[in-house]
PDB file of C-alpha atoms in Angstrom:
ATOM      1  CA  MET A   8      -0.031   0.066  -0.157  1.00 53.00           C
ATOM      2  CA  THR A   9       1.443   3.627  -0.913  1.00 60.00           C
ATOM      3  CA  PHE A  10       0.232   6.166   1.624  1.00 61.00           C
ATOM      4  CA  PRO A  11       0.509   9.619  -0.583  1.00 68.00           C
ATOM      5  CA  GLN A  12       3.129  12.368  -0.749  1.00 74.00           C
ATOM      6  CA  ALA A  13       2.466  14.952   2.034  1.00 78.00           C
ATOM      7  CA  LEU A  14       3.828  18.370   0.051  1.00 80.00           C
ATOM      8  CA  ALA A  15       4.450  21.543   1.467  1.00 84.00           C
ATOM      9  CA  LEU A  16       1.860  24.075   2.928  1.00 83.00           C
ATOM     10  CA  PRO A  17       0.855  26.946   0.503  1.00 84.00           C
ATOM     11  CA  GLU A  18       3.085  29.681   1.705  1.00 89.00           C
ATOM     12  CA  GLU A  19       0.422  31.969   2.310  1.00 88.00           C
ATOM     13  CA  LEU A  20      -1.236  29.255   4.482  1.00 87.00           C
ATOM     14  CA  ASP A  21       1.806  28.410   6.830  1.00 87.00           C
ATOM     15  CA  ARG A  22       2.813  32.067   7.139  1.00 90.00           C
ATOM     16  CA  LEU A  23      -1.145  31.950   9.005  1.00 88.00           C
ATOM     17  CA  MET A  24      -0.977  29.248  11.390  1.00 87.00           C
ATOM     18  CA  ARG A  25       2.801  30.800  12.384  1.00 90.00           C
ATOM     19  CA  ARG A  26       0.292  33.919  12.954  1.00 89.00           C
ATOM     20  CA  VAL A  27      -2.168  32.353  14.522  1.00 90.00           C
ATOM     21  CA  ARG A  28       0.748  29.541  16.539  1.00 91.00           C
ATOM     22  CA  LEU A  29      -0.874  26.842  15.780  1.00 91.00           C
ATOM     23  CA  PRO A  30       2.274  24.799  16.170  1.00 91.00           C
ATOM     24  CA  CYS A  31       1.267  21.372  15.610  1.00 91.00           C
ATOM     25  CA  MET A  32      -1.821  21.565  13.261  1.00 91.00           C
ATOM     26  CA  ARG A  33       0.492  23.223  10.713  1.00 92.00           C
ATOM     27  CA  LYS A  34       2.558  20.067  11.400  1.00 92.00           C
ATOM     28  CA  ALA A  35       0.298  17.415  10.927  1.00 92.00           C
ATOM     29  CA  ALA A  36      -1.114  20.018   7.976  1.00 92.00           C
ATOM     30  CA  PRO A  37       1.126  18.027   4.946  1.00 92.00           C
ATOM     31  CA  ASP A  38      -0.387  14.554   5.857  1.00 92.00           C
ATOM     32  CA  VAL A  39      -3.989  15.414   7.448  1.00 92.00           C
ATOM     33  CA  LEU A  40      -3.969  17.389   3.323  1.00 91.00           C
ATOM     34  CA  ALA A  41      -2.645  15.042   1.262  1.00 92.00           C
ATOM     35  CA  THR A  42      -4.447  12.138   3.385  1.00 92.00           C
ATOM     36  CA  ALA A  43      -7.679  14.249   2.453  1.00 92.00           C
ATOM     37  CA  ARG A  44      -7.406  14.404  -1.459  1.00 91.00           C
ATOM     38  CA  ALA A  45      -6.711  11.152  -1.743  1.00 93.00           C
ATOM     39  CA  GLN A  46      -9.652   8.993   0.539  1.00 94.00           C
ATOM     40  CA  ARG A  47     -11.392  12.564  -0.882  1.00 94.00           C
ATOM     41  CA  TRP A  48     -12.416  13.047   3.095  1.00 92.00           C
ATOM     42  CA  ASP A  49     -15.182  15.929   3.866  1.00 93.00           C
ATOM     43  CA  PRO A  50     -13.713  19.829   4.495  1.00 90.00           C
ATOM     44  CA  ALA A  51     -15.351  19.293   8.278  1.00 91.00           C
ATOM     45  CA  GLU A  52     -13.016  16.497   8.809  1.00 92.00           C
ATOM     46  CA  VAL A  53      -9.919  17.554   7.477  1.00 92.00           C
ATOM     47  CA  LEU A  54     -11.024  20.107   9.792  1.00 91.00           C
ATOM     48  CA  ARG A  55     -11.706  19.072  12.813  1.00 92.00           C
ATOM     49  CA  LEU A  56      -9.192  16.305  13.017  1.00 92.00           C
ATOM     50  CA  LEU A  57      -6.714  19.564  12.407  1.00 93.00           C
ATOM     51  CA  ILE A  58      -7.682  20.822  15.292  1.00 92.00           C
ATOM     52  CA  ALA A  59      -8.308  18.062  17.586  1.00 93.00           C
ATOM     53  CA  GLU A  60      -4.513  17.115  16.216  1.00 92.00           C
ATOM     54  CA  GLU A  61      -3.320  21.110  18.005  1.00 92.00           C
ATOM     55  CA  VAL A  62      -5.428  21.118  21.040  1.00 92.00           C
ATOM     56  CA  THR A  63      -3.595  17.821  21.753  1.00 93.00           C
ATOM     57  CA  GLY A  64       0.225  18.953  21.283  1.00 92.00           C
ATOM     58  CA  ARG A  65      -1.689  22.452  23.379  1.00 92.00           C
ATOM     59  CA  ASP A  66      -3.258  19.549  26.301  1.00 93.00           C
ATOM     60  CA  ALA A  67       0.530  18.171  25.959  1.00 92.00           C
ATOM     61  CA  ALA A  68       2.370  21.483  26.201  1.00 91.00           C
ATOM     62  CA  THR A  69       0.071  22.280  29.455  1.00 91.00           C
ATOM     63  CA  ARG A  70       0.963  18.259  31.155  1.00 91.00           C
ATOM     64  CA  ARG A  71       4.664  19.480  30.847  1.00 88.00           C
ATOM     65  CA  LEU A  72       4.703  23.112  32.023  1.00 87.00           C
ATOM     66  CA  ARG A  73       2.801  21.741  34.776  1.00 86.00           C
ATOM     67  CA  ARG A  74       4.960  18.694  35.732  1.00 82.00           C
ATOM     68  CA  HIS A  75       7.399  21.225  35.642  1.00 74.00           C
ATOM     69  CA  SER A  76       6.390  23.837  38.090  1.00 74.00           C
ATOM     70  CA  ARG A  77       4.502  21.284  40.193  1.00 70.00           C
ATOM     71  CA  PHE A  78       8.800  19.004  39.367  1.00 68.00           C
ATOM     72  CA  PRO A  79      11.419  22.176  39.687  1.00 64.00           C
ATOM     73  CA  SER A  80      14.892  20.277  39.204  1.00 63.00           C
ATOM     74  CA  PRO A  81      16.821  20.156  41.934  1.00 64.00           C
ATOM     75  CA  THR A  82      19.168  23.241  40.816  1.00 64.00           C
ATOM     76  CA  SER A  83      16.011  26.282  40.230  1.00 54.00           C
ATOM     77  CA  ALA A  84      15.703  25.074  44.061  1.00 54.00           C
ATOM     78  CA  VAL A  85      18.852  26.429  45.351  1.00 56.00           C
ATOM     79  CA  ARG A  86      20.279  28.755  42.724  1.00 56.00           C
ATOM     80  CA  GLY A  87      21.017  32.113  44.330  1.00 57.00           C
ATOM     81  CA  THR A  88      22.524  29.755  47.398  1.00 57.00           C
ATOM     82  CA  ILE A  89      25.867  29.446  48.344  1.00 53.00           C
ATOM     83  CA  PRO A  90      26.794  25.941  49.103  1.00 55.00           C
ATOM     84  CA  ALA A  91      28.596  24.560  52.360  1.00 56.00           C
ATOM     85  CA  GLY A  92      32.107  25.049  52.825  1.00 53.00           C
ATOM     86  CA  ALA A  93      32.184  27.423  49.500  1.00 52.00           C
ATOM     87  CA  GLY A  94      34.669  29.721  50.001  1.00 51.00           C
ATOM     88  CA  SER A  95      35.679  29.220  53.937  1.00 50.00           C
ATOM     89  CA  SER A  96      38.221  27.956  54.880  1.00 52.00           C
ATOM     90  CA  ARG A  97      36.596  27.209  57.781  1.00 53.00           C
ATOM     91  CA  ALA A  98      34.779  23.146  58.298  1.00 53.00           C
ATOM     92  CA  GLY A  99      31.400  22.926  57.993  1.00 51.00           C
ATOM     93  CA  ALA A 100      30.828  26.609  57.536  1.00 52.00           C
ATOM     94  CA  GLY A 101      28.123  27.788  55.484  1.00 53.00           C
ATOM     95  CA  ALA A 102      26.658  31.233  54.578  1.00 55.00           C
ATOM     96  CA  PRO A 103      26.881  33.107  56.649  1.00 57.00           C
ATOM     97  CA  ARG A 104      23.888  34.304  58.647  1.00 59.00           C
ATOM     98  CA  SER A 105      22.383  37.048  59.286  1.00 61.00           C
ATOM     99  CA  SER A 106      20.767  39.255  62.206  1.00 59.00           C
ATOM    100  CA  PRO A 107      17.376  38.953  63.217  1.00 59.00           C
ATOM    101  CA  SER A 108      15.548  42.253  62.643  1.00 58.00           C
ATOM    102  CA  PRO A 109      14.261  43.704  65.506  1.00 57.00           C
ATOM    103  CA  LEU A 110      10.872  43.627  64.464  1.00 58.00           C
ATOM    104  CA  ARG A 111      11.453  39.923  64.861  1.00 58.00           C
ATOM    105  CA  THR A 112      12.739  40.288  68.103  1.00 56.00           C
ATOM    106  CA  GLY A 113      10.141  42.553  69.504  1.00 57.00           C
ATOM    107  CA  ARG A 114      13.306  44.772  70.186  1.00 57.00           C
ATOM    108  CA  SER A 115      13.317  48.474  69.793  1.00 58.00           C
ATOM    109  CA  ARG A 116      15.427  49.960  66.681  1.00 57.00           C
ATOM    110  CA  PRO A 117      17.806  52.948  67.923  1.00 60.00           C
ATOM    111  CA  GLY A 118      16.942  56.096  66.926  1.00 60.00           C
ATOM    112  CA  VAL A 119      12.477  54.490  65.892  1.00 56.00           C
ATOM    113  CA  MET A 120      10.015  56.331  67.505  1.00 58.00           C
ATOM    114  CA  THR A 121       7.708  54.082  69.039  1.00 58.00           C
ATOM    115  CA  GLY A 122       4.041  54.701  71.828  1.00 59.00           C
ATOM    116  CA  ASP A 123       6.746  53.161  75.002  1.00 55.00           C
ATOM    117  CA  ASP A 124       8.083  57.215  75.676  1.00 49.00           C
TER     118      ASP A 124
END
């Protein structure tokens, strides 16, 4: 059995599909159109199949994006931190600790007027 030859999309159709951002439909269109010509499909069936291909591709992209945001890579979780012992000659020294904020400790800061005076 021979399959119909998939021709490239006409330039105008390719440009329009790029403009409205239909990458999955643009990728599937040459094969679908060749099959539709060979089997004399109804135009509505061609559109249904192309739109279904685009929806499937977008759903897959959404799943990949959600999976990535739910389970970020280990490097993205520690981005911007200094590994323990890096840049220090002391054993077990990690990133320098910041002093506690006066707002967190409940102590007043010098030069700030409070209602306690």
